[in-house]
Amino acid sequence: MSTIQSSAMRATTTLSETTDDDGLATSVVRRTLLPSGLRIVTEQMAGVRSASIGVWVGVGSADEDETLHGCSHFLEHVLFKGTGTRSAMDISVALDAVGGEFNAFTAKEYTCFHARVLDVDLDLAVDVLGDMITDSTITAEDVEAERDVILDEIAMHDDDPDDVVHNLFAAQAYGEHTALGRPIAGTVESITALTRDQVAQFHRVHYRPATIVVSVAGNVEHDRVVELVEAAFARNGFLDRVESPVSRLGEGTLSPVHPGTATTRRPFEQVNLVLGMEGIARNDPRRFALSILSTALGGGTSSRLFQEVRERRGLAYSVYAFASHHADSGLVGVSVGCLPAKQDEVLVVVREQLALVARDGITAEELERGKGQLRGGLVLGLEDSGSRMARLGKSELVHDRLLTLDEVLAHIDGVSLEDVASVAAEIFSRPEVLAVVGPS
Amino acid sequence: MSTIQSSAMRATTTLSETTDDDGLATSVVRRTLLPSGLRIVTEQMAGVRSASIGVWVGVGSADEDETLHGCSHFLEHVLFKGTGTRSAMDISVALDAVGGEFNAFTAKEYTCFHARVLDVDLDLAVDVLGDMITDSTITAEDVEAERDVILDEIAMHDDDPDDVVHNLFAAQAYGEHTALGRPIAGTVESITALTRDQVAQFHRVHYRPATIVVSVAGNVEHDRVVELVEAAFARNGFLDRVESPVSRLGEGTLSPVHPGTATTRRPFEQVNLVLGMEGIARNDPRRFALSILSTALGGGTSSRLFQEVRERRGLAYSVYAFASHHADSGLVGVSVGCLPAKQDEVLVVVREQLALVARDGITAEELERGKGQLRGGLVLGLEDSGSRMARLGKSELVHDRLLTLDEVLAHIDGVSLEDVASVAAEIFSRPEVLAVVGPS
């Protein structure tokens, strides 16, 4: 089927080329848009023998109404169960035999199937992934077996205090009956109710070339990857339509965030707390200032929260700040686990620290340290083909455009003390969302 | 102080040199033994800009008697609290500012402090680590603050079903009053009872040049690393003694393993099970056959347990086999989390699969797949300076000698069906150790 894609119809662009000190090209990023709307982005890296591949599908739990709750994640599981020509065992054997890492995950706005293999095994990995996406059988029997596995996975998440408190925080912030407020894996009720036909229909509607980005990084050659993808995704005429690619850039209307406190009583030893407020959407230009703010507040052992909560007062082993982003919304917050007797003091200290940065921003020293920390983390991450692959796939699917690494570094370097102070003053003065999970 | 180490007294050897297809050296491993007994092993990697450094100290919870239970881990925490010239904040700032990853962990037989930084920041990382090891102040105040942090960490582990069941399995296998059977972090009682003087004394006794290996991998030059280590560890005359290095090779007498069942009732949603038996010690030559056996049994999605427990019957989301090794003992086992209603069926299936491989070994196809899986995993791991650093440090400290990667690959390739069948028949017919953590 791939023969109908004439190469004249493909649009291929070189997006960036990085040269190291010795004048050698160490990374080349190229993008091809197929007529069907499927996008292929590759980054050729010097000095590695591996390749990481991700198939990013622009669908997740945010696309589910209440009757379909958990369907994106259910489908992700079922696609491993077999295709027209491969059993579940064949799929497993193919990648286990070459030692590749092979997995998938479902988020609120996308689903990703990914593998890391030696470069010589890339053909196999692309073929298996294309087969799973385009020729899955989705039988009633497989749906039943996987339903039990997912119910067990939900029980496992339910035993994880960190998962419980973050799900509760999202439910309080967005409302437990909204798509963003519900847990990605679904509930016992919603998973029990989903039918084979709903899962298969969800696949037909949402797994289209126009919603898919294939990203590959490592010792790979772009034109060869395009050929492999065209062959692997051609099954069942999957690439035969002509469509424009669909990204998840949001509609510009922010989802409302509801302040308030939600508590769940669970017989854990620790109390787990998430205290936060509305943040910013994914493509908001203030995201670089927010990263530096979040780093200074609770992003390392030199951060204010680590120093005040753990080093000075010994109140908790784990404390950190986070910022999560969606197309049309975002949250910021602080996550802490502590002994029940320390809960009140922890909340006092965390609120004090948030109020302090809301009033005074951060210091020049913290700004420089935050920049160093983000810069170092980015550059260290470059040696890993998996993190380059993820950057490409996510950029193409959920960001307005792919920034080169130099552009990202320039954005970080460009953040001023005033930028951080202004985002801190705005966000940390917003009304509080608090989730508490613990024994009393 | 480092001037007393004349370079004529150092013993430096090149241990291996790997050449890729183009005839370029892609990795050189070198080792230097200082007169004080401190060992430095480096691996210079082509094509990376990072460096991973680990300080491996040959002490862990296996060295603690009952009154010192949790002391190795307590000490690991306290060493971050400050030195003669750096506060806890200074230590944090130093590595956060360059974006380095910086952490530590304590095991039963060793403690490791490690960092990953850009190559230009290696001097700083070595200096901070050397300072922490040799000039820590260990004040009473810091010990008190850290005691609370560790009590909270223990509560966190206590809320993690996986930690609870694996600790219970070790307690049943070795006895809860033995050093190998006790949890590494200690208990509320033991941590509450430890004094500042016990912690400081533990440091003096166990942190000696002869028990320390510094391993570094990445874009590094061996002689330069030796100079940096000699300078960073020279504080307080730390390197002034002359001693032979001490490794943890065991005494050849195996610690007894006690069969039986231990259960802990906890109000979790899932039941967590570990079913296993005595395995083999770390340097046992059968370890390569055992790896392949463990892989075929429960090491990937094509493994027997994954197929039988999850794919065919939908009994559990997570099921895997493991083999753990100590100098004088080892355990093998299967770990599963499932809904309480499935517990009996899970145990039937797992026991059936263990009995089958004990009787018939594995198939030729599983042998080849297992080899491919281990080989692929090893080669893919080579791109990461952190995993190379860990291989060097552990080999030097707990293995009888550093195998080159080609030697490891040759050992894996050399495993026969008979080797696997013989280790399976011996180990899986041993009496059962079972740990169960769940609601009833």
CSV table of C-alpha atoms in Angstrom, one decimal, chain B:
chain,number,residue,atom,x,y,z
B,1,MET,CA,48.8,16.2,52.2
B,2,SER,CA,48.7,14.6,48.8
B,3,THR,CA,52.3,15.3,48.2
B,4,ILE,CA,53.4,12.2,50.2
B,5,GLN,CA,51.9,10.1,47.5
B,6,SER,CA,54.7,9.9,45.0
B,7,SER,CA,53.5,8.7,41.6
B,8,ALA,CA,56.2,6.0,41.7
B,9,MET,CA,54.3,4.3,44.5
B,10,ARG,CA,51.1,4.2,42.5
B,11,ALA,CA,50.3,1.0,40.7
B,12,THR,CA,48.4,1.8,37.5
B,13,THR,CA,47.3,-0.8,34.9
B,14,THR,CA,45.3,-0.6,31.7
B,15,LEU,CA,42.6,-3.2,32.1
B,16,SER,CA,40.9,-3.1,28.7
B,17,GLU,CA,40.7,-1.2,25.5
B,18,THR,CA,37.8,-1.6,23.2
B,19,THR,CA,38.1,-0.8,19.6
B,20,ASP,CA,35.1,-0.2,17.3
B,21,ASP,CA,34.7,-1.3,13.7
B,22,ASP,CA,36.4,1.8,12.4
B,23,GLY,CA,39.5,1.0,14.4
B,24,LEU,CA,39.1,3.8,16.9
B,25,ALA,CA,39.4,3.2,20.6
B,26,THR,CA,36.0,3.7,22.0
B,27,SER,CA,36.7,2.9,25.7
B,28,VAL,CA,39.8,2.5,27.8
B,29,VAL,CA,39.6,1.1,31.4
B,30,ARG,CA,42.5,1.9,33.7
B,31,ARG,CA,43.0,1.3,37.4
B,32,THR,CA,45.3,2.9,40.0
B,33,LEU,CA,46.0,1.6,43.5
B,34,LEU,CA,47.2,4.3,45.9
B,35,PRO,CA,49.5,3.3,48.8
B,36,SER,CA,46.7,4.0,51.2
B,37,GLY,CA,44.7,1.2,49.6
B,38,LEU,CA,42.2,3.6,47.9
B,39,ARG,CA,41.4,2.3,44.3
B,40,ILE,CA,40.6,4.5,41.3
B,41,VAL,CA,39.1,2.9,38.2
B,42,THR,CA,38.2,5.0,35.2
B,43,GLU,CA,36.7,4.3,31.8
B,44,GLN,CA,37.4,6.9,29.1
B,45,MET,CA,34.5,6.9,26.7
B,46,ALA,CA,34.5,8.4,23.2
B,47,GLY,CA,31.7,10.6,22.0
B,48,VAL,CA,30.3,11.8,25.4
B,49,ARG,CA,30.6,15.2,27.1
B,50,SER,CA,29.6,14.0,30.6
B,51,ALA,CA,31.3,12.2,33.4
B,52,SER,CA,29.8,10.0,36.1
B,53,ILE,CA,31.6,9.5,39.3
B,54,GLY,CA,30.9,7.1,42.2
B,55,VAL,CA,32.5,6.8,45.6
B,56,TRP,CA,31.9,3.2,46.6
B,57,VAL,CA,32.5,2.4,50.3
B,58,GLY,CA,32.6,-1.2,51.3
B,59,VAL,CA,30.2,-1.0,54.2
B,60,GLY,CA,26.5,-1.5,54.5
B,61,SER,CA,23.8,-2.9,56.7
B,62,ALA,CA,25.4,-6.4,56.6
B,63,ASP,CA,28.2,-4.9,58.8
B,64,GLU,CA,25.8,-3.8,61.6
B,65,ASP,CA,25.1,-5.6,64.8
B,66,GLU,CA,21.7,-5.2,66.3
B,67,THR,CA,22.7,-2.0,68.3
B,68,LEU,CA,23.9,-0.3,65.1
B,69,HIS,CA,21.0,-1.3,62.9
B,70,GLY,CA,20.5,1.4,60.2
B,71,CYS,CA,23.8,3.1,61.0
B,72,SER,CA,25.3,2.8,57.4
B,73,HIS,CA,22.3,4.5,55.9
B,74,PHE,CA,22.1,7.1,58.7
B,75,LEU,CA,25.7,8.0,58.1
B,76,GLU,CA,25.1,8.3,54.4
B,77,HIS,CA,22.5,10.9,55.1
B,78,VAL,CA,24.6,12.8,57.7
B,79,LEU,CA,27.6,13.1,55.3
B,80,PHE,CA,25.5,15.6,53.2
B,81,LYS,CA,25.0,17.8,56.3
B,82,GLY,CA,28.3,19.7,56.2
B,83,THR,CA,32.1,19.6,56.3
B,84,GLY,CA,34.8,21.7,57.9
B,85,THR,CA,34.6,24.2,55.0
B,86,ARG,CA,31.1,23.6,53.5
B,87,SER,CA,27.6,23.8,55.0
B,88,ALA,CA,24.8,21.5,53.8
B,89,MET,CA,23.7,24.4,51.7
B,90,ASP,CA,27.2,24.8,50.1
B,91,ILE,CA,27.2,21.1,49.2
B,92,SER,CA,23.8,21.4,47.6
B,93,VAL,CA,24.6,24.6,45.8
B,94,ALA,CA,27.8,23.3,44.3
B,95,LEU,CA,26.2,20.6,42.3
B,96,ASP,CA,22.8,22.1,41.7
B,97,ALA,CA,24.5,25.1,40.1
B,98,VAL,CA,26.0,23.0,37.4
B,99,GLY,CA,22.9,20.9,36.8
B,100,GLY,CA,24.5,17.7,38.0
B,101,GLU,CA,22.6,14.7,39.3
B,102,PHE,CA,23.9,14.0,42.8
B,103,ASN,CA,22.7,11.4,45.2
B,104,ALA,CA,23.7,8.4,47.3
B,105,PHE,CA,22.3,5.0,48.3
B,106,THR,CA,23.0,2.4,50.9
B,107,ALA,CA,22.9,-1.4,50.2
B,108,LYS,CA,23.6,-4.4,52.4
B,109,GLU,CA,27.3,-4.6,51.5
B,110,TYR,CA,28.2,-1.1,50.2
B,111,THR,CA,27.3,2.5,50.2
B,112,CYS,CA,27.6,4.7,47.1
B,113,PHE,CA,27.8,8.4,46.6
B,114,HIS,CA,27.5,9.4,43.0
B,115,ALA,CA,27.2,12.3,40.6
B,116,ARG,CA,26.8,12.9,36.9
B,117,VAL,CA,28.1,16.2,35.5
B,118,LEU,CA,29.4,17.8,32.4
B,119,ASP,CA,33.0,16.9,31.9
B,120,VAL,CA,34.1,20.4,32.7
B,121,ASP,CA,32.5,20.2,36.1
B,122,LEU,CA,34.3,16.9,37.2
B,123,ASP,CA,36.9,18.7,39.3
B,124,LEU,CA,34.1,20.2,41.4
B,125,ALA,CA,32.2,16.9,41.8
B,126,VAL,CA,35.3,15.0,42.9
B,127,ASP,CA,36.2,17.8,45.3
B,128,VAL,CA,32.7,17.9,46.9
B,129,LEU,CA,32.6,14.1,47.3
B,130,GLY,CA,36.1,13.9,48.7
B,131,ASP,CA,35.3,16.6,51.2
B,132,MET,CA,32.1,14.8,52.3
B,133,ILE,CA,33.9,11.5,52.9
B,134,THR,CA,37.0,12.8,54.6
B,135,ASP,CA,36.0,16.0,56.4
B,136,SER,CA,32.4,15.6,57.5
B,137,THR,CA,31.6,17.3,60.8
B,138,ILE,CA,28.9,14.9,62.0
B,139,THR,CA,27.5,17.3,64.6
B,140,ALA,CA,25.0,16.3,67.2
B,141,GLU,CA,22.6,18.9,65.8
B,142,ASP,CA,22.8,17.4,62.3
B,143,VAL,CA,22.3,13.9,63.6
B,144,GLU,CA,19.1,15.0,65.3
B,145,ALA,CA,17.7,16.8,62.3
B,146,GLU,CA,18.5,13.8,60.1
B,147,ARG,CA,17.0,11.3,62.5
B,148,ASP,CA,13.6,12.9,61.9
B,149,VAL,CA,14.1,12.7,58.1
B,150,ILE,CA,15.0,9.0,58.3
B,151,LEU,CA,12.0,8.2,60.5
B,152,ASP,CA,9.9,9.8,57.8
B,153,GLU,CA,11.7,7.8,55.1
B,154,ILE,CA,11.0,4.6,57.1
B,155,ALA,CA,7.3,5.5,57.2
B,156,MET,CA,7.4,6.1,53.4
B,157,HIS,CA,8.9,2.6,52.8
B,158,ASP,CA,6.3,1.2,55.1
B,159,ASP,CA,3.6,2.6,52.9
B,160,ASP,CA,5.1,1.0,49.8
B,161,PRO,CA,3.8,-2.6,49.4
B,162,ASP,CA,6.7,-3.6,47.3
B,163,ASP,CA,9.3,-2.5,49.9
B,164,VAL,CA,7.3,-4.2,52.7
B,165,VAL,CA,7.1,-7.6,51.0
B,166,HIS,CA,10.7,-7.7,49.9
B,167,ASN,CA,11.8,-6.7,53.5
B,168,LEU,CA,9.6,-9.5,54.8
B,169,PHE,CA,11.0,-12.0,52.4
B,170,ALA,CA,14.6,-11.2,53.5
B,171,ALA,CA,13.6,-11.4,57.1
B,172,GLN,CA,12.0,-14.8,56.6
B,173,ALA,CA,14.9,-16.1,54.5
B,174,TYR,CA,17.8,-14.9,56.8
B,175,GLY,CA,16.0,-14.4,60.1
B,176,GLU,CA,14.8,-11.0,61.3
B,177,HIS,CA,17.6,-10.8,63.8
B,178,THR,CA,20.5,-11.2,61.3
B,179,ALA,CA,22.3,-8.5,59.5
B,180,LEU,CA,21.1,-9.7,56.1
B,181,GLY,CA,17.6,-10.2,57.3
B,182,ARG,CA,17.1,-6.7,58.6
B,183,PRO,CA,15.9,-3.7,56.5
B,184,ILE,CA,18.7,-1.4,55.4
B,185,ALA,CA,17.1,1.8,56.7
B,186,GLY,CA,16.7,0.4,60.2
B,187,THR,CA,13.5,0.5,62.3
B,188,VAL,CA,11.8,3.3,64.3
B,189,GLU,CA,13.3,1.7,67.5
B,190,SER,CA,16.9,1.4,66.1
B,191,ILE,CA,17.0,4.8,64.5
B,192,THR,CA,15.6,6.4,67.7
B,193,ALA,CA,18.3,4.7,69.8
B,194,LEU,CA,21.4,5.5,67.6
B,195,THR,CA,23.6,8.2,69.1
B,196,ARG,CA,25.8,10.8,67.5
B,197,ASP,CA,28.9,9.0,68.8
B,198,GLN,CA,27.9,5.7,67.4
B,199,VAL,CA,27.4,7.3,63.9
B,200,ALA,CA,30.8,9.1,64.1
B,201,GLN,CA,32.6,6.0,65.3
B,202,PHE,CA,31.0,4.0,62.5
B,203,HIS,CA,32.5,6.5,60.1
B,204,ARG,CA,36.0,6.3,61.6
B,205,VAL,CA,36.0,2.5,61.5
B,206,HIS,CA,34.5,1.9,58.1
B,207,TYR,CA,35.4,4.9,55.9
B,208,ARG,CA,39.1,4.1,55.2
B,209,PRO,CA,41.0,4.4,52.0
B,210,ALA,CA,41.3,0.6,51.9
B,211,THR,CA,37.5,0.2,51.8
B,212,ILE,CA,36.9,2.9,49.1
B,213,VAL,CA,36.8,2.6,45.3
B,214,VAL,CA,36.4,5.7,43.2
B,215,SER,CA,35.0,4.9,39.8
B,216,VAL,CA,34.6,7.5,37.0
B,217,ALA,CA,33.4,7.0,33.4
B,218,GLY,CA,32.9,9.4,30.6
B,219,ASN,CA,35.0,12.0,28.9
B,220,VAL,CA,37.8,11.7,31.4
B,221,GLU,CA,41.6,11.2,31.4
B,222,HIS,CA,42.8,8.7,34.0
B,223,ASP,CA,45.9,10.5,35.3
B,224,ARG,CA,43.9,13.7,35.7
B,225,VAL,CA,41.3,11.8,37.7
B,226,VAL,CA,44.0,10.3,40.0
B,227,GLU,CA,45.3,13.8,40.7
B,228,LEU,CA,41.9,15.1,41.5
B,229,VAL,CA,41.1,12.2,43.8
B,230,GLU,CA,44.5,12.5,45.6
B,231,ALA,CA,43.8,16.2,46.2
B,232,ALA,CA,40.2,15.8,47.2
B,233,PHE,CA,40.7,12.9,49.6
B,234,ALA,CA,43.9,14.3,51.2
B,235,ARG,CA,42.0,16.3,53.9
B,236,ASN,CA,42.8,15.4,57.5
B,237,GLY,CA,45.6,13.1,56.4
B,238,PHE,CA,43.0,10.6,55.2
B,239,LEU,CA,45.4,9.1,52.6
B,240,ASP,CA,48.5,9.1,54.9
B,241,ARG,CA,48.3,5.5,56.0
B,242,VAL,CA,49.6,2.5,54.0
B,243,GLU,CA,47.1,-0.4,53.8
B,244,SER,CA,46.1,-3.1,51.4
B,245,PRO,CA,42.7,-2.7,49.7
B,246,VAL,CA,39.8,-4.6,51.2
B,247,SER,CA,37.2,-6.2,49.0
B,248,ARG,CA,33.9,-7.8,49.9
B,249,LEU,CA,34.5,-11.3,48.5
B,250,GLY,CA,32.9,-13.2,51.3
B,251,GLU,CA,34.4,-16.0,53.4
B,252,GLY,CA,33.1,-18.9,51.4
B,253,THR,CA,30.7,-20.0,54.2
B,254,LEU,CA,27.1,-19.5,52.9
B,255,SER,CA,24.6,-17.8,55.3
B,256,PRO,CA,21.8,-20.3,56.0
B,257,VAL,CA,18.4,-19.6,54.3
B,258,HIS,CA,15.3,-20.6,56.3
B,259,PRO,CA,12.3,-21.9,54.4
B,260,GLY,CA,8.8,-21.0,55.6
B,261,THR,CA,6.0,-18.5,55.2
B,262,ALA,CA,5.9,-15.0,56.7
B,263,THR,CA,2.7,-12.9,56.4
B,264,THR,CA,2.0,-9.3,57.3
B,265,ARG,CA,-1.5,-8.0,57.4
B,266,ARG,CA,-1.8,-4.6,55.9
B,267,PRO,CA,-4.9,-2.8,54.6
B,268,PHE,CA,-3.7,-2.6,51.0
B,269,GLU,CA,-6.0,-3.2,47.9
B,270,GLN,CA,-3.5,-5.8,46.5
B,271,VAL,CA,-1.8,-8.8,48.0
B,272,ASN,CA,1.9,-8.7,47.3
B,273,LEU,CA,3.7,-12.0,47.2
B,274,VAL,CA,7.4,-13.0,47.0
B,275,LEU,CA,8.0,-16.7,46.5
B,276,GLY,CA,11.5,-17.9,46.3
B,277,MET,CA,14.4,-20.0,47.7
B,278,GLU,CA,18.1,-19.9,48.3
B,279,GLY,CA,20.1,-18.9,45.3
B,280,ILE,CA,23.8,-18.5,44.7
B,281,ALA,CA,26.5,-16.1,46.0
B,282,ARG,CA,27.7,-13.2,43.9
B,283,ASN,CA,30.9,-14.7,42.4
B,284,ASP,CA,29.5,-18.1,41.8
B,285,PRO,CA,30.4,-19.0,38.2
B,286,ARG,CA,26.8,-20.3,37.6
B,287,ARG,CA,25.5,-16.7,37.8
B,288,PHE,CA,25.5,-16.4,34.0
B,289,ALA,CA,23.3,-19.5,33.6
B,290,LEU,CA,21.1,-18.2,36.4
B,291,SER,CA,20.6,-14.8,34.6
B,292,ILE,CA,19.4,-16.6,31.5
B,293,LEU,CA,17.1,-18.8,33.6
B,294,SER,CA,15.7,-15.9,35.4
B,295,THR,CA,15.2,-14.0,32.1
B,296,ALA,CA,13.4,-16.9,30.5
B,297,LEU,CA,11.2,-17.4,33.6
B,298,GLY,CA,10.3,-13.8,34.3
B,299,GLY,CA,12.5,-11.3,32.7
B,300,GLY,CA,10.5,-9.8,29.9
B,301,THR,CA,7.1,-9.8,28.3
B,302,SER,CA,7.9,-13.0,26.4
B,303,SER,CA,8.9,-14.8,29.6
B,304,ARG,CA,6.9,-17.8,30.9
B,305,LEU,CA,5.6,-16.0,34.0
B,306,PHE,CA,4.5,-12.9,32.1
B,307,GLN,CA,2.7,-15.1,29.5
B,308,GLU,CA,1.1,-17.5,31.9
B,309,VAL,CA,0.2,-15.1,34.7
B,310,ARG,CA,-0.6,-11.9,32.8
B,311,GLU,CA,-1.3,-12.6,29.1
B,312,ARG,CA,-3.1,-15.9,29.3
B,313,ARG,CA,-5.0,-15.5,32.6
B,314,GLY,CA,-5.0,-11.8,33.4
B,315,LEU,CA,-4.1,-12.5,37.0
B,316,ALA,CA,-1.7,-9.7,37.7
B,317,TYR,CA,-0.4,-6.5,36.2
B,318,SER,CA,3.1,-7.0,37.5
B,319,VAL,CA,5.0,-10.3,37.7
B,320,TYR,CA,8.8,-10.8,37.5
B,321,ALA,CA,11.6,-13.1,38.6
B,322,PHE,CA,14.7,-11.9,40.3
B,323,ALA,CA,18.0,-13.1,41.6
B,324,SER,CA,19.8,-11.2,44.4
B,325,HIS,CA,23.4,-11.8,45.3
B,326,HIS,CA,25.5,-11.2,48.4
B,327,ALA,CA,29.2,-12.2,49.1
B,328,ASP,CA,28.1,-15.3,51.0
B,329,SER,CA,24.6,-15.9,49.9
B,330,GLY,CA,21.9,-15.3,47.3
B,331,LEU,CA,18.2,-15.5,46.8
B,332,VAL,CA,16.0,-16.2,43.8
B,333,GLY,CA,12.3,-15.5,43.6
B,334,VAL,CA,9.2,-14.3,41.9
B,335,SER,CA,7.5,-11.1,42.8
B,336,VAL,CA,3.7,-10.6,42.1
B,337,GLY,CA,1.1,-8.1,43.1
B,338,CYS,CA,-2.6,-9.2,42.5
B,339,LEU,CA,-6.1,-8.8,43.8
B,340,PRO,CA,-6.7,-10.9,46.9
B,341,ALA,CA,-9.2,-13.1,45.1
B,342,LYS,CA,-6.5,-14.2,42.7
B,343,GLN,CA,-3.8,-15.1,45.2
B,344,ASP,CA,-4.4,-18.8,45.3
B,345,GLU,CA,-4.5,-19.2,41.5
B,346,VAL,CA,-1.3,-17.0,41.2
B,347,LEU,CA,0.5,-19.3,43.6
B,348,VAL,CA,-0.6,-22.4,41.8
B,349,VAL,CA,0.6,-21.0,38.4
B,350,VAL,CA,3.9,-19.7,39.8
B,351,ARG,CA,4.7,-23.0,41.5
B,352,GLU,CA,3.8,-24.9,38.4
B,353,GLN,CA,6.2,-22.8,36.3
B,354,LEU,CA,9.0,-23.2,38.8
B,355,ALA,CA,8.5,-27.0,38.9
B,356,LEU,CA,8.4,-27.2,35.1
B,357,VAL,CA,11.8,-25.5,34.6
B,358,ALA,CA,13.2,-27.5,37.6
B,359,ARG,CA,12.2,-30.7,35.7
B,360,ASP,CA,12.8,-29.8,32.0
B,361,GLY,CA,15.0,-26.7,32.0
B,362,ILE,CA,14.3,-24.2,29.2
B,363,THR,CA,14.0,-24.6,25.4
B,364,ALA,CA,16.7,-23.9,22.9
B,365,GLU,CA,14.6,-20.9,21.7
B,366,GLU,CA,14.4,-19.5,25.2
B,367,LEU,CA,18.1,-19.9,25.6
B,368,GLU,CA,18.8,-17.9,22.4
B,369,ARG,CA,16.3,-15.3,23.3
B,370,GLY,CA,17.7,-14.9,26.8
B,371,LYS,CA,21.2,-14.5,25.4
B,372,GLY,CA,19.9,-11.9,22.9
B,373,GLN,CA,18.1,-10.1,25.7
B,374,LEU,CA,21.1,-9.9,28.0
B,375,ARG,CA,23.5,-9.0,25.2
B,376,GLY,CA,21.2,-6.3,23.9
B,377,GLY,CA,20.7,-4.9,27.4
B,378,LEU,CA,24.4,-4.8,28.1
B,379,VAL,CA,25.3,-3.1,24.8
B,380,LEU,CA,22.5,-0.6,25.1
B,381,GLY,CA,23.7,0.2,28.6
B,382,LEU,CA,27.1,1.1,27.4
B,383,GLU,CA,25.9,4.5,26.1
B,384,ASP,CA,25.3,5.6,29.6
B,385,SER,CA,28.3,6.8,31.6
B,386,GLY,CA,26.4,6.1,34.8
B,387,SER,CA,26.0,2.4,34.2
B,388,ARG,CA,29.6,2.1,33.1
B,389,MET,CA,30.7,3.8,36.3
B,390,ALA,CA,28.5,1.5,38.4
B,391,ARG,CA,29.9,-1.6,36.7
B,392,LEU,CA,33.5,-0.5,37.4
B,393,GLY,CA,32.8,0.4,41.0
B,394,LYS,CA,30.9,-2.7,41.9
B,395,SER,CA,33.3,-5.0,40.1
B,396,GLU,CA,36.3,-3.6,42.0
B,397,LEU,CA,34.5,-3.8,45.4
B,398,VAL,CA,32.4,-6.9,45.3
B,399,HIS,CA,33.5,-9.0,42.4
B,400,ASP,CA,36.7,-11.1,42.3
B,401,ARG,CA,37.9,-9.3,39.2
B,402,LEU,CA,36.8,-6.8,36.6
B,403,LEU,CA,35.6,-8.6,33.6
B,404,THR,CA,35.8,-6.8,30.3
B,405,LEU,CA,32.6,-6.4,28.4
B,406,ASP,CA,33.8,-9.0,25.9
B,407,GLU,CA,34.4,-11.4,28.7
B,408,VAL,CA,30.9,-10.9,30.0
B,409,LEU,CA,29.5,-11.4,26.5
B,410,ALA,CA,31.6,-14.5,26.1
B,411,HIS,CA,30.3,-15.9,29.4
B,412,ILE,CA,26.7,-15.3,28.4
B,413,ASP,CA,27.3,-16.9,24.9
B,414,GLY,CA,29.0,-19.8,26.6
B,415,VAL,CA,26.0,-20.9,28.6
B,416,SER,CA,24.5,-24.2,27.4
B,417,LEU,CA,21.0,-25.7,27.8
B,418,GLU,CA,22.6,-28.2,30.3
B,419,ASP,CA,24.0,-25.3,32.4
B,420,VAL,CA,20.6,-23.8,32.7
B,421,ALA,CA,18.8,-27.1,33.3
B,422,SER,CA,21.3,-28.0,36.0
B,423,VAL,CA,21.0,-24.7,37.9
B,424,ALA,CA,17.2,-24.8,37.6
B,425,ALA,CA,17.0,-28.4,38.9
B,426,GLU,CA,19.2,-27.5,41.9
B,427,ILE,CA,17.7,-24.2,42.9
B,428,PHE,CA,14.1,-24.6,42.1
B,429,SER,CA,13.9,-27.9,44.1
B,430,ARG,CA,15.0,-26.1,47.2
B,431,PRO,CA,12.5,-25.6,50.0
B,432,GLU,CA,10.3,-22.5,49.6
B,433,VAL,CA,10.5,-19.1,51.3
B,434,LEU,CA,7.2,-17.2,50.9
B,435,ALA,CA,6.3,-13.7,52.0
B,436,VAL,CA,2.7,-12.4,51.8
B,437,VAL,CA,1.6,-8.8,52.5
B,438,GLY,CA,-2.1,-8.0,52.1
B,439,PRO,CA,-5.4,-7.3,53.6
B,440,SER,CA,-6.4,-10.7,55.0
